[in-house]
Amino acid sequence: MDELKKKNARNGSIAYSVDSKIKSNEDEVKATVLHKDVGLISGISLIVGTMIGSGIFISPKAVLEGTGAVGPCLCVWAACGLLATLGALCYAELGTMITKSGGEYPYLMEGFGPVLAYLYSWTTIFVLKPSSFAIIALSCAEYASTPFYPGCSPPEIISKCLATAAVFLIVIVNCLSVKLASYVQNFFTAAKLLIIIVIIVSGIVMLAQGNTQNLRDPFTGGETSFGAIGLAFYNGLWAYDGWNQLNFITEELKNPYRNLPLAIIIGIPLVSVCYVLVNVAYFSVMTPTELLQSPAVAVTFGDRVLYPLAWVVPLFVVFSTFGAANGSCFTAGRLTYVAGREGHMVKILSYISLKHYTPSPALIFNGILSIFYIIPADINTLINYFSFAQWVFYGLTALALIVMRFTRKELKRPVKVPIVIPALVVLVSCYLVLAPIIDKPEIEYLYCTVFILGGLIFYYPFVYRKFSWTRRFMKPITMHLQLLMEVVPPQKVE
């Protein structure tokens, strides 16, 4: 009898320990959220590192084509920096007023409701973010492989395989640790700033030696057409795109009320100054005609000024594009995660890794889509036609800021910009959306609009009505993916 009591007691203690373990695991699941691991330096690096990709090194000629002369070209670069700063100031108010990750998504949700927020997430998650990630990875791969094929372009299959490998590596880094991804971003941002400083200092030396012929009478021959100037602004602002990246990770930012506006105030003017000075450096050794004819401006500059160390430039372009791709992946995963958390994407995309506290399902999903975009022959056309959609959402977000000044007066606003700033951003956005369509109307813009509005076909059954058969279908899939990736639902954010 005594032995039986001891056995029962032992079994009871085992059961109790198992129950305790389950409870502790449940507590751990409830506490699983994205941690605040991103400081001010990492925030600045994310903004600067994502804005400065390959454009300023490879093809700054698009602005020169629209302006026709050195003086107006430099003025447009400076004005684009100012406009990007004004847009980012609007986002600083929104980000400190609504401290949720996901970029424009939570602001459109609060300002206009779930339908517009869903259409934004639908367009950005399935087209804008992964295709942009793919283009940056392809640029990185092309520059990494070019030295191995002197005198000719590298085979397409090589570039695509390297781009796929870069996407795979970046996704793994971002899945493993937020801090590791931040360290990678900081390193590659420092690398691209280093080569920019080298180019700027080299340009100053060339100017000091008397190479100022291209900067004399800088406004002679300038373009006066309203449409051409507008196109120059369009291309310049595309080079500045990325100023809103920090708003995608607000929930992971340490002290967002201080660090978000501070990172914006430091990061965007820094990029603006770099862009203007780099262009001045280019004109110190190249005429406008030579710059327009150069396939890769920074490489041409390096061949003329930095020889025999000209190989440094393409190497640092690889660093620059890799860093921009890392930043793109980092922020895209957060938008997908937040959309899944709000029920606008499948729930598994909102789950968080138990081991690493990263939104690994969202990051993997974005990486898979990016690889699919690498496969086609040319996705630049896709980006060109969908870029107008990006400015639609920028304008709507600035309009949401104006609307919430009247409809959500109770919200605290640690940063409050003059209402004329979001009004100006709305006007600029309207122009940038309508200008390319009016200047050169093409059926592809209609296709893009149909795709964006086509998201409503999925919104009605899966989000609005939430049909029971969809939940029954997704439940076993979600369970198996959860076990495979060791992920759990996040703690609910109030």
CSV table of C-alpha atoms in Angstrom, one decimal, residues 6-379:
chain,number,residue,atom,x,y,z
A,6,LYS,CA,4.6,6.6,-3.3
A,7,LYS,CA,4.0,5.6,-6.9
A,8,ASN,CA,0.9,7.8,-7.1
A,9,ALA,CA,2.7,10.7,-5.5
A,10,ARG,CA,5.6,10.3,-7.9
A,11,ASN,CA,3.2,10.2,-10.9
A,12,GLY,CA,1.4,13.3,-9.4
A,13,SER,CA,4.7,15.2,-9.2
A,14,ILE,CA,5.5,14.3,-12.7
A,15,ALA,CA,2.1,15.5,-13.9
A,16,TYR,CA,2.5,18.7,-11.9
A,17,SER,CA,5.9,19.3,-13.4
A,18,VAL,CA,4.5,18.8,-16.9
A,19,ASP,CA,1.6,21.1,-16.2
A,20,SER,CA,4.0,23.7,-14.8
A,21,LYS,CA,6.1,23.4,-17.9
A,22,ILE,CA,3.1,23.9,-20.2
A,23,LYS,CA,2.0,26.9,-18.1
A,24,SER,CA,5.5,28.4,-18.3
A,25,ASN,CA,5.5,27.8,-22.1
A,26,GLU,CA,2.2,29.5,-22.4
A,27,ASP,CA,3.5,32.5,-20.4
A,28,GLU,CA,6.5,32.6,-22.8
A,29,VAL,CA,4.2,32.5,-25.8
A,30,LYS,CA,2.1,35.4,-24.4
A,31,ALA,CA,5.3,37.4,-23.9
A,32,THR,CA,6.7,36.8,-27.4
A,33,VAL,CA,6.8,40.1,-29.2
A,34,LEU,CA,9.3,42.0,-31.4
A,35,HIS,CA,11.8,43.5,-29.0
A,36,LYS,CA,13.1,47.1,-29.1
A,37,ASP,CA,16.6,46.4,-30.5
A,38,VAL,CA,17.0,49.3,-32.9
A,39,GLY,CA,18.8,52.3,-31.6
A,40,LEU,CA,19.4,55.8,-33.0
A,41,ILE,CA,22.5,54.8,-35.0
A,42,SER,CA,20.8,51.8,-36.5
A,43,GLY,CA,17.8,53.9,-37.3
A,44,ILE,CA,19.9,56.4,-39.2
A,45,SER,CA,21.7,53.6,-40.9
A,46,LEU,CA,18.4,52.1,-42.0
A,47,ILE,CA,17.2,55.4,-43.6
A,48,VAL,CA,20.6,56.3,-45.2
A,49,GLY,CA,21.4,52.7,-46.2
A,50,THR,CA,18.0,52.1,-47.9
A,51,MET,CA,17.9,55.5,-49.6
A,52,ILE,CA,21.4,55.2,-51.0
A,53,GLY,CA,21.3,52.1,-53.3
A,54,SER,CA,22.9,51.9,-56.7
A,55,GLY,CA,21.2,54.9,-58.4
A,56,ILE,CA,23.7,57.6,-57.4
A,57,PHE,CA,26.6,55.5,-58.5
A,58,ILE,CA,25.2,54.1,-61.7
A,59,SER,CA,22.6,56.4,-63.3
A,60,PRO,CA,22.2,59.9,-62.0
A,61,LYS,CA,21.8,61.0,-65.6
A,62,ALA,CA,18.0,60.8,-65.5
A,63,VAL,CA,17.8,64.1,-63.7
A,64,LEU,CA,20.3,65.7,-66.1
A,65,GLU,CA,18.3,64.6,-69.1
A,66,GLY,CA,15.2,66.4,-67.7
A,67,THR,CA,17.1,69.6,-66.9
A,68,GLY,CA,19.6,69.9,-69.7
A,69,ALA,CA,22.3,71.8,-67.7
A,70,VAL,CA,24.5,71.4,-64.7
A,71,GLY,CA,22.9,74.2,-62.6
A,72,PRO,CA,19.2,73.2,-62.9
A,73,CYS,CA,20.4,69.5,-62.3
A,74,LEU,CA,22.0,70.4,-59.0
A,75,CYS,CA,19.0,72.5,-58.0
A,76,VAL,CA,16.6,69.6,-58.7
A,77,TRP,CA,18.7,67.3,-56.6
A,78,ALA,CA,18.6,69.8,-53.7
A,79,ALA,CA,14.9,70.4,-54.1
A,80,CYS,CA,14.1,66.7,-54.1
A,81,GLY,CA,16.0,66.3,-50.8
A,82,LEU,CA,13.9,69.1,-49.4
A,83,LEU,CA,10.7,67.5,-50.6
A,84,ALA,CA,11.8,64.1,-49.1
A,85,THR,CA,12.5,65.9,-45.8
A,86,LEU,CA,9.1,67.5,-45.8
A,87,GLY,CA,7.4,64.1,-46.4
A,88,ALA,CA,9.5,62.5,-43.7
A,89,LEU,CA,8.5,65.2,-41.2
A,90,CYS,CA,4.9,64.3,-41.9
A,91,TYR,CA,5.8,60.7,-41.1
A,92,ALA,CA,7.6,61.8,-38.0
A,93,GLU,CA,4.3,63.2,-36.6
A,94,LEU,CA,2.4,60.1,-37.7
A,95,GLY,CA,5.1,57.7,-36.3
A,96,THR,CA,5.1,59.4,-32.9
A,97,MET,CA,1.3,59.7,-32.8
A,98,ILE,CA,0.6,56.1,-33.9
A,99,THR,CA,3.5,54.0,-32.6
A,100,LYS,CA,2.8,50.9,-34.7
A,101,SER,CA,5.1,49.3,-37.3
A,102,GLY,CA,4.1,48.8,-40.9
A,103,GLY,CA,4.8,52.2,-42.6
A,104,GLU,CA,1.8,53.7,-44.2
A,105,TYR,CA,-0.5,50.8,-43.3
A,106,PRO,CA,-1.5,51.8,-39.7
A,107,TYR,CA,-1.8,55.5,-40.7
A,108,LEU,CA,-4.2,54.6,-43.6
A,109,MET,CA,-6.1,52.3,-41.2
A,110,GLU,CA,-6.6,55.0,-38.6
A,111,GLY,CA,-7.3,57.8,-41.2
A,112,PHE,CA,-9.5,56.1,-43.7
A,113,GLY,CA,-10.4,52.6,-42.4
A,114,PRO,CA,-9.5,49.0,-43.2
A,115,VAL,CA,-10.3,48.9,-47.0
A,116,LEU,CA,-7.7,51.5,-48.1
A,117,ALA,CA,-5.1,50.0,-45.6
A,118,TYR,CA,-5.8,46.5,-47.1
A,119,LEU,CA,-5.3,47.8,-50.7
A,120,TYR,CA,-2.0,49.3,-49.6
A,121,SER,CA,-0.8,46.1,-48.0
A,122,TRP,CA,-2.0,44.1,-51.0
A,123,THR,CA,-0.1,46.2,-53.5
A,124,THR,CA,3.1,46.7,-51.4
A,125,ILE,CA,3.5,43.2,-50.1
A,126,PHE,CA,2.8,41.4,-53.5
A,127,VAL,CA,4.4,43.8,-55.9
A,128,LEU,CA,6.3,46.9,-54.7
A,129,LYS,CA,8.5,45.5,-51.9
A,130,PRO,CA,9.5,42.1,-53.4
A,131,SER,CA,10.1,43.5,-56.9
A,132,SER,CA,12.2,46.3,-55.4
A,133,PHE,CA,14.2,43.8,-53.4
A,134,ALA,CA,14.7,41.7,-56.5
A,135,ILE,CA,15.9,44.7,-58.6
A,136,ILE,CA,18.5,45.7,-55.9
A,137,ALA,CA,19.7,42.1,-55.6
A,138,LEU,CA,20.1,41.9,-59.4
A,139,SER,CA,22.1,45.1,-59.4
A,140,CYS,CA,24.3,43.7,-56.6
A,141,ALA,CA,24.8,40.5,-58.5
A,142,GLU,CA,25.7,42.2,-61.8
A,143,TYR,CA,28.4,44.3,-60.2
A,144,ALA,CA,29.7,41.4,-58.2
A,145,SER,CA,30.0,39.2,-61.4
A,146,THR,CA,31.3,41.8,-63.9
A,147,PRO,CA,35.0,41.6,-62.9
A,148,PHE,CA,35.0,37.9,-63.8
A,149,TYR,CA,33.8,38.7,-67.3
A,150,PRO,CA,36.1,41.5,-68.6
A,151,GLY,CA,35.1,43.1,-71.8
A,152,CYS,CA,31.5,41.7,-71.8
A,153,SER,CA,28.4,41.5,-69.7
A,154,PRO,CA,28.1,38.5,-67.3
A,155,PRO,CA,25.7,35.8,-68.4
A,156,GLU,CA,22.1,36.4,-67.3
A,157,ILE,CA,21.9,33.0,-65.5
A,158,ILE,CA,25.0,33.9,-63.4
A,159,SER,CA,23.5,37.2,-62.3
A,160,LYS,CA,20.2,35.6,-61.4
A,161,CYS,CA,21.8,32.8,-59.4
A,162,LEU,CA,23.9,35.3,-57.5
A,163,ALA,CA,20.9,37.5,-56.9
A,164,THR,CA,18.9,34.6,-55.6
A,165,ALA,CA,21.9,33.7,-53.3
A,166,ALA,CA,22.0,37.3,-52.0
A,167,VAL,CA,18.2,37.2,-51.3
A,168,PHE,CA,18.6,33.8,-49.5
A,169,LEU,CA,21.5,35.1,-47.4
A,170,ILE,CA,19.8,38.4,-46.4
A,171,VAL,CA,16.6,36.5,-45.4
A,172,ILE,CA,18.6,34.1,-43.2
A,173,VAL,CA,20.4,37.0,-41.5
A,174,ASN,CA,17.1,38.8,-40.8
A,175,CYS,CA,15.4,35.6,-39.5
A,176,LEU,CA,18.3,34.9,-37.1
A,177,SER,CA,18.4,38.2,-35.2
A,178,VAL,CA,17.2,41.8,-35.3
A,179,LYS,CA,20.5,42.9,-33.8
A,180,LEU,CA,22.5,40.9,-36.5
A,181,ALA,CA,20.5,42.5,-39.3
A,182,SER,CA,21.1,45.9,-37.7
A,183,TYR,CA,24.8,45.3,-37.5
A,184,VAL,CA,24.9,44.3,-41.2
A,185,GLN,CA,23.0,47.4,-42.0
A,186,ASN,CA,25.3,49.6,-40.0
A,187,PHE,CA,28.4,48.1,-41.6
A,188,PHE,CA,27.2,48.4,-45.2
A,189,THR,CA,25.9,52.0,-44.6
A,190,ALA,CA,29.4,52.9,-43.3
A,191,ALA,CA,30.9,51.3,-46.4
A,192,LYS,CA,28.7,53.3,-48.8
A,193,LEU,CA,29.3,56.5,-46.9
A,194,LEU,CA,33.1,55.8,-47.1
A,195,ILE,CA,33.1,55.6,-50.9
A,196,ILE,CA,30.8,58.6,-51.2
A,197,ILE,CA,33.4,60.6,-49.1
A,198,VAL,CA,36.2,59.3,-51.3
A,199,ILE,CA,34.3,60.5,-54.4
A,200,ILE,CA,33.4,63.9,-52.9
A,201,VAL,CA,37.0,64.5,-51.6
A,202,SER,CA,38.4,63.5,-55.0
A,203,GLY,CA,36.0,65.9,-56.7
A,204,ILE,CA,37.1,68.7,-54.4
A,205,VAL,CA,40.7,68.0,-55.2
A,206,MET,CA,39.9,68.1,-59.0
A,207,LEU,CA,38.1,71.4,-58.6
A,208,ALA,CA,41.0,72.8,-56.6
A,209,GLN,CA,43.3,71.9,-59.4
A,210,GLY,CA,41.3,74.1,-61.7
A,211,ASN,CA,38.9,71.6,-63.3
A,212,THR,CA,35.9,73.9,-63.1
A,213,GLN,CA,35.1,74.3,-66.8
A,214,ASN,CA,31.8,72.2,-66.5
A,215,LEU,CA,30.6,74.4,-63.6
A,216,ARG,CA,31.1,77.7,-65.4
A,217,ASP,CA,27.8,79.2,-66.7
A,218,PRO,CA,25.9,76.2,-65.1
A,219,PHE,CA,22.5,77.4,-66.3
A,220,THR,CA,23.3,77.8,-70.0
A,221,GLY,CA,21.2,75.5,-72.1
A,222,GLY,CA,18.9,74.6,-69.3
A,223,GLU,CA,15.5,73.0,-70.0
A,224,THR,CA,12.5,75.2,-69.4
A,225,SER,CA,9.7,72.8,-70.3
A,226,PHE,CA,7.3,72.2,-67.4
A,227,GLY,CA,6.9,68.5,-68.3
A,228,ALA,CA,10.7,67.9,-68.6
A,229,ILE,CA,11.4,69.5,-65.2
A,230,GLY,CA,8.6,67.5,-63.7
A,231,LEU,CA,10.1,64.3,-65.1
A,232,ALA,CA,13.5,65.3,-63.6
A,233,PHE,CA,11.8,65.7,-60.2
A,234,TYR,CA,10.1,62.4,-60.6
A,235,ASN,CA,13.5,60.6,-61.2
A,236,GLY,CA,15.2,62.6,-58.5
A,237,LEU,CA,12.5,61.7,-55.9
A,238,TRP,CA,12.8,58.0,-57.0
A,239,ALA,CA,16.5,58.2,-56.0
A,240,TYR,CA,15.5,59.6,-52.6
A,241,ASP,CA,12.9,56.8,-52.1
A,242,GLY,CA,13.3,55.1,-48.7
A,243,TRP,CA,12.9,58.1,-46.4
A,244,ASN,CA,9.9,56.4,-44.9
A,245,GLN,CA,11.7,53.2,-44.0
A,246,LEU,CA,12.0,53.8,-40.2
A,247,ASN,CA,8.2,54.0,-39.9
A,248,PHE,CA,8.0,50.3,-40.9
A,249,ILE,CA,9.8,49.3,-37.6
A,250,THR,CA,8.4,51.8,-35.1
A,251,GLU,CA,7.6,49.0,-32.6
A,252,GLU,CA,11.2,47.9,-32.5
A,253,LEU,CA,12.7,51.3,-32.1
A,254,LYS,CA,14.1,52.3,-28.8
A,255,ASN,CA,12.4,55.5,-27.5
A,256,PRO,CA,10.6,56.2,-30.8
A,257,TYR,CA,9.3,59.6,-29.6
A,258,ARG,CA,13.0,60.8,-29.6
A,259,ASN,CA,14.8,58.5,-32.0
A,260,LEU,CA,12.3,58.5,-34.9
A,261,PRO,CA,12.2,62.3,-35.6
A,262,LEU,CA,15.9,62.6,-34.7
A,263,ALA,CA,17.0,59.9,-37.2
A,264,ILE,CA,14.9,61.5,-39.9
A,265,ILE,CA,16.3,65.0,-39.2
A,266,ILE,CA,19.9,63.6,-39.3
A,267,GLY,CA,19.5,60.9,-42.1
A,268,ILE,CA,17.7,62.6,-44.9
A,269,PRO,CA,19.6,65.9,-45.0
A,270,LEU,CA,22.8,63.8,-44.8
A,271,VAL,CA,21.7,61.9,-48.0
A,272,SER,CA,20.7,65.2,-49.7
A,273,VAL,CA,24.1,66.8,-49.1
A,274,CYS,CA,25.8,63.6,-50.3
A,275,TYR,CA,23.7,63.5,-53.5
A,276,VAL,CA,24.5,67.1,-54.4
A,277,LEU,CA,28.2,66.9,-53.6
A,278,VAL,CA,28.6,63.6,-55.5
A,279,ASN,CA,27.1,65.2,-58.6
A,280,VAL,CA,29.4,68.2,-58.3
A,281,ALA,CA,32.3,65.7,-58.1
A,282,TYR,CA,31.1,63.9,-61.3
A,283,PHE,CA,31.0,67.3,-63.1
A,284,SER,CA,34.5,68.0,-62.0
A,285,VAL,CA,35.8,65.3,-64.4
A,286,MET,CA,32.9,64.8,-66.9
A,287,THR,CA,31.0,67.1,-69.2
A,288,PRO,CA,27.2,66.7,-69.2
A,289,THR,CA,27.4,64.8,-72.5
A,290,GLU,CA,30.0,62.4,-71.1
A,291,LEU,CA,27.9,61.8,-68.0
A,292,LEU,CA,24.8,61.1,-70.2
A,293,GLN,CA,26.8,58.6,-72.3
A,294,SER,CA,28.4,56.8,-69.3
A,295,PRO,CA,26.8,53.4,-68.5
A,296,ALA,CA,27.9,53.6,-64.9
A,297,VAL,CA,29.0,57.1,-63.8
A,298,ALA,CA,30.8,56.3,-60.6
A,299,VAL,CA,32.9,53.6,-62.4
A,300,THR,CA,33.8,56.2,-65.1
A,301,PHE,CA,34.8,58.6,-62.4
A,302,GLY,CA,36.9,56.0,-60.7
A,303,ASP,CA,38.7,55.1,-63.9
A,304,ARG,CA,39.7,58.8,-64.4
A,305,VAL,CA,40.5,59.9,-60.9
A,306,LEU,CA,41.3,56.9,-58.7
A,307,TYR,CA,43.4,54.8,-61.1
A,308,PRO,CA,45.0,52.3,-60.3
A,309,LEU,CA,42.5,51.9,-57.4
A,310,ALA,CA,39.5,52.2,-59.7
A,311,TRP,CA,38.4,48.6,-58.7
A,312,VAL,CA,37.4,50.1,-55.3
A,313,VAL,CA,34.3,51.8,-56.8
A,314,PRO,CA,32.5,48.7,-58.2
A,315,LEU,CA,33.4,46.8,-55.0
A,316,PHE,CA,31.7,49.5,-52.9
A,317,VAL,CA,28.7,49.6,-55.3
A,318,VAL,CA,28.2,45.9,-54.4
A,319,PHE,CA,28.4,46.8,-50.7
A,320,SER,CA,25.9,49.6,-51.3
A,321,THR,CA,23.4,47.5,-53.1
A,322,PHE,CA,23.7,44.6,-50.6
A,323,GLY,CA,23.1,47.1,-47.7
A,324,ALA,CA,20.0,48.5,-49.5
A,325,ALA,CA,18.7,45.0,-50.1
A,326,ASN,CA,19.1,44.2,-46.4
A,327,GLY,CA,17.2,47.3,-45.4
A,328,SER,CA,14.4,46.5,-47.9
A,329,CYS,CA,14.0,43.0,-46.6
A,330,PHE,CA,14.0,44.2,-43.0
A,331,THR,CA,11.2,46.7,-43.5
A,332,ALA,CA,9.1,44.5,-45.9
A,333,GLY,CA,8.9,41.8,-43.3
A,334,ARG,CA,7.4,44.2,-40.8
A,335,LEU,CA,4.7,45.3,-43.1
A,336,THR,CA,3.7,41.7,-43.9
A,337,TYR,CA,3.8,40.9,-40.2
A,338,VAL,CA,1.5,43.8,-39.2
A,339,ALA,CA,-0.9,43.1,-42.1
A,340,GLY,CA,-1.1,39.4,-40.9
A,341,ARG,CA,-1.6,40.6,-37.3
A,342,GLU,CA,-4.6,42.8,-38.4
A,343,GLY,CA,-6.2,39.9,-40.3
A,344,HIS,CA,-5.4,41.3,-43.8
A,345,MET,CA,-3.0,38.5,-44.6
A,346,VAL,CA,-3.0,34.9,-43.5
A,347,LYS,CA,-2.3,34.6,-39.7
A,348,ILE,CA,0.9,32.5,-40.0
A,349,LEU,CA,2.6,35.7,-41.5
A,350,SER,CA,2.1,37.4,-38.2
A,351,TYR,CA,3.8,34.8,-36.1
A,352,ILE,CA,7.2,35.3,-34.4
A,353,SER,CA,10.1,32.9,-33.9
A,354,LEU,CA,10.3,31.5,-30.4
A,355,LYS,CA,14.1,31.3,-30.5
A,356,HIS,CA,15.0,34.5,-32.4
A,357,TYR,CA,12.1,36.9,-31.8
A,358,THR,CA,11.9,37.8,-35.5
A,359,PRO,CA,8.9,37.7,-37.9
A,360,SER,CA,10.5,34.9,-39.8
A,361,PRO,CA,7.4,33.7,-41.7
A,362,ALA,CA,6.8,37.2,-43.1
A,363,LEU,CA,10.5,37.5,-44.0
A,364,ILE,CA,10.6,34.1,-45.7
A,365,PHE,CA,7.4,34.9,-47.6
A,366,ASN,CA,8.9,38.2,-48.9
A,367,GLY,CA,12.1,36.4,-49.9
A,368,ILE,CA,10.2,33.8,-51.9
A,369,LEU,CA,8.2,36.4,-53.7
A,370,SER,CA,11.4,38.3,-54.5
A,371,ILE,CA,13.0,35.2,-56.0
A,372,PHE,CA,9.9,34.8,-58.2
A,373,TYR,CA,10.5,38.3,-59.5
A,374,ILE,CA,14.2,37.6,-60.2
A,375,ILE,CA,13.2,34.8,-62.7
A,376,PRO,CA,11.6,37.0,-65.5
A,377,ALA,CA,13.8,38.7,-68.0
A,378,ASP,CA,12.9,42.3,-67.1
A,379,ILE,CA,11.1,43.6,-64.0
